[in-house]
Coordinates of C-alpha atoms in Angstrom, one line a residue:
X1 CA 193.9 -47.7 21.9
X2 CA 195.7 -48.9 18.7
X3 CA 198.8 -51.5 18.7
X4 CA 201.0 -48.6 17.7
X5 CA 199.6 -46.1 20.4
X6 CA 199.9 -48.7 22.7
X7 CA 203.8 -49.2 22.0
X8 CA 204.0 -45.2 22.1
X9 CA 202.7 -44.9 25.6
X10 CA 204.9 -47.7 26.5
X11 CA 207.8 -46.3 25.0
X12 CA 206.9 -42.5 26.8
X13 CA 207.0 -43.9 30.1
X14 CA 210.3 -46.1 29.6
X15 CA 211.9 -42.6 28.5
X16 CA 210.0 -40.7 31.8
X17 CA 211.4 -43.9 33.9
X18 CA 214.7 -43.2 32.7
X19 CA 214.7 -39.3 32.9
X20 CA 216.7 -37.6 36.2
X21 CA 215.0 -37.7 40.0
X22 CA 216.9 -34.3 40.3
X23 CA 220.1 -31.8 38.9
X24 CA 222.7 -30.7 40.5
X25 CA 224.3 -27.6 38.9
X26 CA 228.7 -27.3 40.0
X27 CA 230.6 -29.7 39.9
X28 CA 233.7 -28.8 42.6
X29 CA 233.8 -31.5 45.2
X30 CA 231.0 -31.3 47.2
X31 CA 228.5 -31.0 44.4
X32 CA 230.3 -34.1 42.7
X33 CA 230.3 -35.9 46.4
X34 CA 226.7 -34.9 46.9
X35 CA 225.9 -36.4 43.6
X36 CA 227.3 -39.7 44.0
X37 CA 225.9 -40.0 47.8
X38 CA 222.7 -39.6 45.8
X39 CA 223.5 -42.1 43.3
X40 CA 224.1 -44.8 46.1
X41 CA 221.0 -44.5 47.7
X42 CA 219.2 -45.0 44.5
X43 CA 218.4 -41.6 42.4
X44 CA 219.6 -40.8 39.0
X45 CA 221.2 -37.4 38.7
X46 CA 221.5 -35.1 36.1
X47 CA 224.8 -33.1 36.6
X48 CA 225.8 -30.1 34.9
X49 CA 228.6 -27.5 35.3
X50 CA 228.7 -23.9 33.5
X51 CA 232.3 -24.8 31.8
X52 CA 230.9 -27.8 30.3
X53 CA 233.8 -29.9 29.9
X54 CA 233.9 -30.7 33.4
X55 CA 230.7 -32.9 33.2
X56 CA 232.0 -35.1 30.9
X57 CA 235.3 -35.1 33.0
X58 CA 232.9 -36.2 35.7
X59 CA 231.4 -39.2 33.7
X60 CA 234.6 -40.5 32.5
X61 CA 236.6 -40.6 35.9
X62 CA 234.5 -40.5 39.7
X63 CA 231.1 -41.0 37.9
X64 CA 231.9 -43.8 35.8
X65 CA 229.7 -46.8 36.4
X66 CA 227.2 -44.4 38.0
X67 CA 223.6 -44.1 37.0
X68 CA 224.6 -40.2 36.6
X69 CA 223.5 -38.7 33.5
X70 CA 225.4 -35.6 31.5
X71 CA 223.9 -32.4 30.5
X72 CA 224.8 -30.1 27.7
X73 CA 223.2 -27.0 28.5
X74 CA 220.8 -26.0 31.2
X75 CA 218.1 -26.6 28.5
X76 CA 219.3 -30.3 27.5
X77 CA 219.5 -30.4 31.9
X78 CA 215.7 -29.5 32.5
X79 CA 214.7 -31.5 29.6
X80 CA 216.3 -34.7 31.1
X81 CA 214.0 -34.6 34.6
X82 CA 211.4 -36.1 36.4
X83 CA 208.2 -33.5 36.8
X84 CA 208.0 -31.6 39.0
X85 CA 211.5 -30.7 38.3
X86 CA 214.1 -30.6 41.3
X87 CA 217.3 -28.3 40.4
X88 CA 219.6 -28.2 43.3
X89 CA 223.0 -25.5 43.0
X90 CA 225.7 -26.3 44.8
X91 CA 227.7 -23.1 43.8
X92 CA 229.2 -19.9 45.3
X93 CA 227.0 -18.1 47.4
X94 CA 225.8 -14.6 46.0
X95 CA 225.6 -13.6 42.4
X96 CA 226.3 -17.0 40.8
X97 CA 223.2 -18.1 42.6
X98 CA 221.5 -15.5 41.4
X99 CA 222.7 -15.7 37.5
X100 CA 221.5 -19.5 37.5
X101 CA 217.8 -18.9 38.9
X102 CA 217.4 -16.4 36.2
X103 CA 218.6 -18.6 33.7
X104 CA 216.1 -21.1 35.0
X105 CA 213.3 -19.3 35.4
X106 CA 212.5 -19.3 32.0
X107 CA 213.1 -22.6 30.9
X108 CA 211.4 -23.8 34.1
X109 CA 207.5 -24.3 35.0
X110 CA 204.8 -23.7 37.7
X111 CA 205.5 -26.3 40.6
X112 CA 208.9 -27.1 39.5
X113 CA 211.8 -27.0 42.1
X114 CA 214.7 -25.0 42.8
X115 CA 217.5 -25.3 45.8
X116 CA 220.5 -23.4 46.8
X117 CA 222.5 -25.8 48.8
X118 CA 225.3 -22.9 49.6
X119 CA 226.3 -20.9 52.1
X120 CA 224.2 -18.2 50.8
X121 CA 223.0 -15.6 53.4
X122 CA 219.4 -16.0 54.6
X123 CA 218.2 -12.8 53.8
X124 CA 218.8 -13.4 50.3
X125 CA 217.0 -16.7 50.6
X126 CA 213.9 -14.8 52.0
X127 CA 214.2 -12.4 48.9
X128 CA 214.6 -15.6 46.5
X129 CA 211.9 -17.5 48.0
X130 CA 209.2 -14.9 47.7
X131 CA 210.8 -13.4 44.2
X132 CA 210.0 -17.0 43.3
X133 CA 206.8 -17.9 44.5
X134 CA 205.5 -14.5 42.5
X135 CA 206.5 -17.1 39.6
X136 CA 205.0 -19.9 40.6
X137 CA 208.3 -21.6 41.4
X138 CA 209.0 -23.1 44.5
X139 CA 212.2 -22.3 46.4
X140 CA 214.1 -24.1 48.9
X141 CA 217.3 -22.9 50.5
X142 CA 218.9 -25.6 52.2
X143 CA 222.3 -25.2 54.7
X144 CA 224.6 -28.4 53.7
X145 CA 227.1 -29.6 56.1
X146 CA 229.8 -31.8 56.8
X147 CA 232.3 -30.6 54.1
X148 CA 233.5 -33.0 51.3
X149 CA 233.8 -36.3 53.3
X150 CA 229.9 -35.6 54.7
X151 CA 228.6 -34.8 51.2
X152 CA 229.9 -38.0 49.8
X153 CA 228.9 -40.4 53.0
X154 CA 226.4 -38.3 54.3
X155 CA 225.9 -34.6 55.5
X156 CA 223.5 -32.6 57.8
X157 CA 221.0 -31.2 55.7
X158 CA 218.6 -27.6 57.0
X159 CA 216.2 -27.2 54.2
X160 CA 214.1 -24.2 54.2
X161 CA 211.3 -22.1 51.9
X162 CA 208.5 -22.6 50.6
X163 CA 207.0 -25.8 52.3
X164 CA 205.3 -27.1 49.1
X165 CA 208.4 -28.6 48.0
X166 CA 209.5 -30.3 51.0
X167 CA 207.4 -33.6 50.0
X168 CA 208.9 -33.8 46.6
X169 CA 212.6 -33.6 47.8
X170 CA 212.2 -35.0 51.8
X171 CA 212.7 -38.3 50.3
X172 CA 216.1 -37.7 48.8
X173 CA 217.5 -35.1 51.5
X174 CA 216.8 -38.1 54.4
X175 CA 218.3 -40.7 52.1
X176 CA 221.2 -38.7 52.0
X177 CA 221.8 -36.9 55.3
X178 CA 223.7 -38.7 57.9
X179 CA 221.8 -41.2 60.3
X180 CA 221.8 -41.4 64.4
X181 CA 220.5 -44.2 66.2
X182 CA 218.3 -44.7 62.6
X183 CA 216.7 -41.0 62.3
X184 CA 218.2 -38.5 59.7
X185 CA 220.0 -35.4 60.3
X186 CA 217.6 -33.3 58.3
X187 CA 214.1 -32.4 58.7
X188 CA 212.1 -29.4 57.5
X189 CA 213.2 -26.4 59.6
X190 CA 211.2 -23.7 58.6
X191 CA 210.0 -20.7 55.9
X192 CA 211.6 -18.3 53.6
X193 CA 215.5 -18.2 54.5
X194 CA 215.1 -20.4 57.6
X195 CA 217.4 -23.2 56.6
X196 CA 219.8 -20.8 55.6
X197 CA 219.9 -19.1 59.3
X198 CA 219.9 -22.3 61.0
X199 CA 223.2 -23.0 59.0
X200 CA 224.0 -19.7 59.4
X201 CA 224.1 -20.1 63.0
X202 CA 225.8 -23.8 62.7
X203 CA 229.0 -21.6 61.1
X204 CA 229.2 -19.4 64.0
X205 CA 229.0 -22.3 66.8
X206 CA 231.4 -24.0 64.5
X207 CA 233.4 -20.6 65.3
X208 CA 233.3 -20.9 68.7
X209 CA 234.2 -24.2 69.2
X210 CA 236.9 -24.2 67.4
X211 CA 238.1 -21.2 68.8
X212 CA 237.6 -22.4 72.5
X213 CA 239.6 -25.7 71.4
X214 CA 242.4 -24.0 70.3
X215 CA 242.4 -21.9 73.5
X216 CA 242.9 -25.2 75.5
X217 CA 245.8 -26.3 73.3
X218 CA 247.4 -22.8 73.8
X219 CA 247.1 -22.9 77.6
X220 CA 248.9 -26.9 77.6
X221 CA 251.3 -25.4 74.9
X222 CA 252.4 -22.5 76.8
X223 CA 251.4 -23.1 80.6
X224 CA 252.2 -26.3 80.5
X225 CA 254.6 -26.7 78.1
X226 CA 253.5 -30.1 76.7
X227 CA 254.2 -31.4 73.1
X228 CA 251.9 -32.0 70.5
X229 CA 252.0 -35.7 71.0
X230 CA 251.1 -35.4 74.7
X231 CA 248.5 -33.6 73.7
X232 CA 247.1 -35.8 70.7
X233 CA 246.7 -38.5 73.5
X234 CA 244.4 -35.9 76.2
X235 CA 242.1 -35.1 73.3
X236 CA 241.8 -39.0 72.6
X237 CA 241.1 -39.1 76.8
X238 CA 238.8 -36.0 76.2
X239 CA 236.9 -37.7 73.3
X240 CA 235.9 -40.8 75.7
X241 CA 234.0 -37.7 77.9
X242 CA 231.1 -35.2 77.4
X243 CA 233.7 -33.7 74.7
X244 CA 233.0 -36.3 72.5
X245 CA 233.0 -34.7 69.0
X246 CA 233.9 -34.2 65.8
X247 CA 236.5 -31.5 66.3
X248 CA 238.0 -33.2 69.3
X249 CA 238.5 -36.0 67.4
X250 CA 240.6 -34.1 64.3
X251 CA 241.9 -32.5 66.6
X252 CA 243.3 -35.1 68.4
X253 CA 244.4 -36.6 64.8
X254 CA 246.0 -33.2 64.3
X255 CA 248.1 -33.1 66.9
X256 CA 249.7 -36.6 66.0
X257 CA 250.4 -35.6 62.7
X258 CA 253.9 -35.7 61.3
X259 CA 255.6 -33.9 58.8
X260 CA 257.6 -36.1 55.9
X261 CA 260.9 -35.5 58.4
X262 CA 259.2 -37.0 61.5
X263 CA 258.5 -33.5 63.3
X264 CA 255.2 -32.5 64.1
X265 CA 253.6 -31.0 61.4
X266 CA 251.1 -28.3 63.6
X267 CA 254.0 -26.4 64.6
X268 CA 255.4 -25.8 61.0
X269 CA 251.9 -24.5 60.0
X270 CA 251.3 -20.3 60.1
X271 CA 249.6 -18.9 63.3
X272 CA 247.3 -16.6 60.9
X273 CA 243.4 -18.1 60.2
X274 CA 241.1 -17.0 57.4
X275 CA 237.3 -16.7 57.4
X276 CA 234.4 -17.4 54.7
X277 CA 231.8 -15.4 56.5
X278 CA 229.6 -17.2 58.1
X279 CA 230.9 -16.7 61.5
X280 CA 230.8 -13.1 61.0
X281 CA 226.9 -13.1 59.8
X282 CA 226.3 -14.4 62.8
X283 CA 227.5 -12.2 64.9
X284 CA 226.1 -8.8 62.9
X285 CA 222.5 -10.9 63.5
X286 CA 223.2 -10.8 66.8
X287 CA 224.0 -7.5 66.7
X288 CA 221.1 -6.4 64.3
X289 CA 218.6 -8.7 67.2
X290 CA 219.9 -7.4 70.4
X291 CA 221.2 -10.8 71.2
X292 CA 224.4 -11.3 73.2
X293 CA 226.0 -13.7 71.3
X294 CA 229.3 -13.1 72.6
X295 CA 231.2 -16.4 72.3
X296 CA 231.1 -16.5 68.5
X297 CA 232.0 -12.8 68.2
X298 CA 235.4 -13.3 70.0
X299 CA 236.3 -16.0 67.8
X300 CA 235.3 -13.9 64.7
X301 CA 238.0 -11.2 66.1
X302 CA 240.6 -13.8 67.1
X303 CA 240.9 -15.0 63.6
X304 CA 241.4 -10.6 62.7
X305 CA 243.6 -10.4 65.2
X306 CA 245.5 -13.7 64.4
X307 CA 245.6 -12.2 60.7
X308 CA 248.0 -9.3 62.1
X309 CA 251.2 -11.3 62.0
X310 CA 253.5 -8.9 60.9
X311 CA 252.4 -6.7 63.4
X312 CA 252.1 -9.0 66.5
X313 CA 255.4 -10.2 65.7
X314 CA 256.9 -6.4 65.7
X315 CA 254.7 -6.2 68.6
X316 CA 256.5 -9.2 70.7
X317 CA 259.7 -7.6 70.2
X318 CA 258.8 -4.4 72.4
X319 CA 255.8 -5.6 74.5
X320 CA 256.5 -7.2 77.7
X321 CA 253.7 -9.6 79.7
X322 CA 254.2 -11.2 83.0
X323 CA 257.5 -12.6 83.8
X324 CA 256.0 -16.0 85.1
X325 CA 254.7 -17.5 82.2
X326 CA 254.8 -21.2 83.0
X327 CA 252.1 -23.3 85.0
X328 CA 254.0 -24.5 88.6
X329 CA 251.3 -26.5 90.2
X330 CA 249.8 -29.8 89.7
X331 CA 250.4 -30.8 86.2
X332 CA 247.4 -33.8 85.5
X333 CA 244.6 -31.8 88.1
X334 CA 245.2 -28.6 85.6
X335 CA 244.6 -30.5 82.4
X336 CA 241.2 -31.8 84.1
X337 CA 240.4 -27.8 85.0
X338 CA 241.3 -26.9 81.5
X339 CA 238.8 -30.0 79.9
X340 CA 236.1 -28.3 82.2
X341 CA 236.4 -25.3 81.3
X342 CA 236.5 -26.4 77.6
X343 CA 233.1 -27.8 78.3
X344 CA 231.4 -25.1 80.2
X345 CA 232.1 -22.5 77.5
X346 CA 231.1 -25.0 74.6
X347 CA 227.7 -25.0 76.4
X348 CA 227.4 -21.2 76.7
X349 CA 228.3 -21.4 72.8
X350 CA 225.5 -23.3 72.0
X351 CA 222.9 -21.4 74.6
X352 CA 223.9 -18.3 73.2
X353 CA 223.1 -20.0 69.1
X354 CA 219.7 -20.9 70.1
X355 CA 219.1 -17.7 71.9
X356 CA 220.0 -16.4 68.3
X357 CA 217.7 -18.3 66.5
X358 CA 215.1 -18.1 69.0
X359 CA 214.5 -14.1 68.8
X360 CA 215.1 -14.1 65.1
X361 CA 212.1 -16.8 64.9
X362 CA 210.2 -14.6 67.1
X363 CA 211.1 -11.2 65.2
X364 CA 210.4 -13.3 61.7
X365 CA 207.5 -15.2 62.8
X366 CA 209.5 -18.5 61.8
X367 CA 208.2 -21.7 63.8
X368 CA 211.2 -23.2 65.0
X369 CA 211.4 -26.9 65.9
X370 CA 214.5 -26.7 68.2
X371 CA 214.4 -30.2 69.4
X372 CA 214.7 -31.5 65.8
X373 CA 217.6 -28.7 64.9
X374 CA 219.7 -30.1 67.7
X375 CA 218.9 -33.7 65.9
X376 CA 219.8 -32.3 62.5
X377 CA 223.1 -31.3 64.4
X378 CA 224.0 -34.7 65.6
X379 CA 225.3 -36.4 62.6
X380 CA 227.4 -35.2 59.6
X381 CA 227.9 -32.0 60.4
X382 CA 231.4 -30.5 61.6
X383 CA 229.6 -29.3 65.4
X384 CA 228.1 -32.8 65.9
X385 CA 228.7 -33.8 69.2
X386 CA 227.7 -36.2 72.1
X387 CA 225.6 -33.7 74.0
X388 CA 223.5 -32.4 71.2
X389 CA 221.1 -35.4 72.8
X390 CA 220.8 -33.1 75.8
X391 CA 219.6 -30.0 74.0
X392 CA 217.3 -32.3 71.8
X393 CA 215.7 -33.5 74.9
X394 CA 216.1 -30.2 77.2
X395 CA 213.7 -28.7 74.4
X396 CA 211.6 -31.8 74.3
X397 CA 210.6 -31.8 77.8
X398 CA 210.0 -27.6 77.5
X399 CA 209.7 -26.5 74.1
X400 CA 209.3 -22.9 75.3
X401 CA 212.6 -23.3 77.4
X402 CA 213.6 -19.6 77.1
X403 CA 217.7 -20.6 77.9
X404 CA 219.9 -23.9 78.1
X405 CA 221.5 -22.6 80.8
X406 CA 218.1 -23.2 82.7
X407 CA 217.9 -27.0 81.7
X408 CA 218.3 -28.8 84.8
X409 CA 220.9 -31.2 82.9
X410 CA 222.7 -28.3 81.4
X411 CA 222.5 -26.1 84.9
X412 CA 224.0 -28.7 86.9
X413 CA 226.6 -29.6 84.1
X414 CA 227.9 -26.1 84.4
X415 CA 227.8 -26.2 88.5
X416 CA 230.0 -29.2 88.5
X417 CA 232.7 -27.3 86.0
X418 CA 232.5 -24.0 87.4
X419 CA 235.5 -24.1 89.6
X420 CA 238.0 -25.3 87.4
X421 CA 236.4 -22.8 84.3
X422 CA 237.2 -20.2 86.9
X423 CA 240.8 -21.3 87.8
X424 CA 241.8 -21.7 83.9
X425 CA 240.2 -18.1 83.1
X426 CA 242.2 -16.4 86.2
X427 CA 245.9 -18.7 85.6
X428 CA 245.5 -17.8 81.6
X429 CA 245.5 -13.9 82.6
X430 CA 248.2 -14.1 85.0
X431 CA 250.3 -16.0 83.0
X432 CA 249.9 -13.6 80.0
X433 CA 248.0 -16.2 77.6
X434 CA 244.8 -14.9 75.5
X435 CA 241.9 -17.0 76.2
X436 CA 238.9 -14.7 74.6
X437 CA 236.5 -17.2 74.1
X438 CA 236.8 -19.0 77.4
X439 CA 237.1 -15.4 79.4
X440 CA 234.1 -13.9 77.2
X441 CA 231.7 -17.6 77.9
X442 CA 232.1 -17.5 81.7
X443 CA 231.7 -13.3 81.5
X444 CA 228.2 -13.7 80.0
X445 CA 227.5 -17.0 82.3
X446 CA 228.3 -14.5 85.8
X447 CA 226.4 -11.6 83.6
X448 CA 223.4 -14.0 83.1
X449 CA 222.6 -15.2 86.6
X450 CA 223.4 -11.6 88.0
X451 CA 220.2 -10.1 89.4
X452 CA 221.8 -6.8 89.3
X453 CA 223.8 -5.5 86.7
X454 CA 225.7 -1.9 86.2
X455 CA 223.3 -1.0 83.5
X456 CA 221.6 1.6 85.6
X457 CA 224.9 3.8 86.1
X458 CA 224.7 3.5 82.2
X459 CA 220.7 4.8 82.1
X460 CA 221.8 7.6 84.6
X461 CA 225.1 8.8 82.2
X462 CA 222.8 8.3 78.9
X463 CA 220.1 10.7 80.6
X464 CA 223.0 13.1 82.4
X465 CA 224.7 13.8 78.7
X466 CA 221.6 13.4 76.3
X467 CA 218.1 13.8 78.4
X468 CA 217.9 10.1 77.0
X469 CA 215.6 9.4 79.9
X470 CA 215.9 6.4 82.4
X471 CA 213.2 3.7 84.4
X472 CA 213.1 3.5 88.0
X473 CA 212.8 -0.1 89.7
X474 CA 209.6 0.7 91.4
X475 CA 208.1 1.9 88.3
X476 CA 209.0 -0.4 84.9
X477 CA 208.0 0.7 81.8
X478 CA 207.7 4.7 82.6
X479 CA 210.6 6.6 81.4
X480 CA 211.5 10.5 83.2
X481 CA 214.0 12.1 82.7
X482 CA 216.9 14.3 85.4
X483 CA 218.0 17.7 85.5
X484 CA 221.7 16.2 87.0
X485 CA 223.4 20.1 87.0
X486 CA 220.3 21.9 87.5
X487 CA 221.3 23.8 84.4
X488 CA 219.7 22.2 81.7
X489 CA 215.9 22.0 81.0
X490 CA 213.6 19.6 81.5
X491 CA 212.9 18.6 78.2
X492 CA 213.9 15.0 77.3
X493 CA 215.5 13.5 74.1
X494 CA 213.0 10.3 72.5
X495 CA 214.1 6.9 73.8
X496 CA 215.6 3.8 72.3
X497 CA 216.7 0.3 73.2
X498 CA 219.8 -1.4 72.0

């Protein structure tokens, strides 16, 4: 090799050396958080934005000093990477997503990488993945969580697709992602839109706790009539217990908040709670998989029902409840009933999620690592909570554990709360005060470890109206079929389940 070839090679890998590790495309805050987390731990990032100006916005003001370099175009963006070539979106779920992979496509080549780190469904991450792979593109859909303050410091990551890209992005993601006791919060989870419906699912127990926790401020606020101080300082109490959590812990912050006139602010703030989506995904799944995911459907229809203000307040004006409304017995032993109960139901939430994902990865053929989804949970995202260690190692010690609720930890958890889960249920309906998620969590617990349930009065109505047929106890499996008036024939209707 000549002096000046020499000097050309040399010069070639000093412009490789200095070319991107990976692109982010949108630059709102969690894509520019997510790109300076990754600028921390050591990668150079190529950031671009479809109204342009924002990128340069971005290296003249939260980027500046950074090792982040500008693109022009998506063309000037690909041209500035590392092979294989790592795009990651950070954009809004649906079209947009959609728009960009067929703008890259083109300008992209066989082994190069591209990741939707939105809320995107999964089933349009299964459709992506294998739309891609027919291109020789490999596709990643990855769930991101911990909103903006876990994208800059360090979020829970669920990356899914095609397994062939894992190696060339597992070192960034567990750079990034949050760390417990060491170990990321992100590990592979699975194919085709797996990562997606892990996340997927994370939204809807997200749902539910949040839901359940504002059920137990609503009983102190009503039945026992305590401020939002008093109850600021219980969370803190409940924090230092098997509650300890991320959404105890704002809550608690919350509650103590006060407005610029010294009043709390929580009570100046409207009754009425939007929704993105995600919770309600979950619940049609569970509908569409026969799974009776219960929790996180109440607290999809307490956010409709809290959008009715207009009408509930019309409502309130000629709709009486009970005339006692106000807890008389002992003040301290109730909150202790009410923290129970918050903690039984938050375990039902979570046995009902991984009943979810465990019949959609039986249904999809997905290989699910539990265990290691319950680790991914622990840090940076908004469920992550103390006892997420307990459904890591309940799934350790029997990966093919079927329920939590059969965990010896979790079955004698729910024992020692039962009582009090009861009494809160029972005083909340008597005293006139909606508790949904708490009443729907301890109604699928008693409908769970019922041997007997009144489904065979529903067989016998199914098969009296519509021949629909019914199973007899002795004999599983073998359906017949009634003539209940002795008017009707003996011909039978096909059978379904539900």
């Amino acid at each position: 090799m000549s002096g000046a070839q020499s000097r050309l090679s040399e010069l070639a890998h000093i412009l490789e050396h200095q070319k991107g590790d990976i692109a982010l495309i949108g630059l709102a805050v969690m894509g520019q958080n997510l790109i300076l987390n990754m600028n921390d731990h050591g990668y150079t990032v190529v950031a671009f934005n479809r109204t342009v100006s924002k990128v340069e916005e971005f290296l003249q003001n939260e980027a500046k000093g950074t090792k982040v370099i500008g693109a022009k175009s998506m063309e000037d963006m690909v041209a500035k990477l590392k092979k294989p070539r790592r795009v990651m979106m950070l954009v809004k779920a649906g079209a947009a997503v959609d728009a960009f992979i067929e703008k890259l496509v083109p300008i992209l080549e066989a082994g190069d990488i591209i990741i939707d780190g939105g809320n995107s469904e999964y089933q349009d991450s299964i459709r992506r993945c294998k739309d891609l792979k027919a291109k020789k593109i490999l596709f990643i859909g990855t769930g991101v969580s911990g909103g903006e303050e876990g994208a800059r410091y360090g979020p829970s990551l669920m990356p899914g697709g095609n397994e062939e890209a894992w190696p060339a992005v597992r070192g960034i993601f567990q750079s990034v992602a949050a760390k417990v006791n060491g170990e990321p919060c992100c590990d592979w989870v699975g194919p085709e839109g797996a990562g997606h419906f892990v996340k997927m699912v994370h939204n809807g127990i997200e749902y539910g706790d949040m839901q359940l926790i504002c059920e137990a401020y609503h009983v102190m606020k009503d039945a026992l009539g305590m401020s939002p101080q008093e109850m600021s300082k219980i969370m803190d109490g409940w924090n230092k217990t098997e509650l300890d959590s991320f959404l105890i812990e704002i809550t608690r912050d919350i509650l103590d908040h006060k407005d610029t006139d010294g009043k709390p602010l929580i009570n100046k703030i409207m009754d009425s709670a939007g929704q993105k989506g995600t919770g309600k995904w979950t619940a049609i799944s569970a509908l569409e998989y026969g799974v009776p995911v219960t929790l996180i459907g109440e607290a999809v229809f307490a956010r409709c029902l809290s959008s009715l203000k207009t009408e509930r307040v019309a409502a309130s004006k000629q709709i009486k409840g009970p005339s006692k409304t106000k807890y008389e017995g002992n003040k301290e032993e109730f909150i202790e009933h009410i923290r129970k109960a918050l903690y039984a139901s938050k375990i039902v939430s979570y046995a009902q999620g991984f009943m979810l994902m465990r019949e959609t990865a039986k249904e999809l053929n997905w290989k699910l690592n539990f265990g290691s989804i319950a680790l991914m949970w622990r840090g940076g995202c908004i469920i992550r909570s103390a006892f997420l260690g307990n459904i890591k190692q309940a799934y350790e010690k029997n990966p093919d554990l079927t329920n939590l609720l059969l965990d010896d930890y979790f079955k004698n958890e729910i024992q020692k709360c039962q009582d009090s889960w009861r009494k809160v249920v029972a005083t909340a309906v008597t005293l006139g005060i909606p508790t949904p998620a708490f009443s729907t969590a301890l109604a699928f617990f008693d409908g769970y470890r019922s041997e007997m349930l009144p489904a065979n009065l529903i067989q016998a109505q199914r098969d009296y109206f519509g021949a629909h047929t019914y199973e007899r106890l002795e004999n599983p499996g073998k359906f017949e079929h009634t003539n209940w008036t002795g008017r009707g024939g003996n011909v039978s209707a096909s059978t379904y389940s539900a």
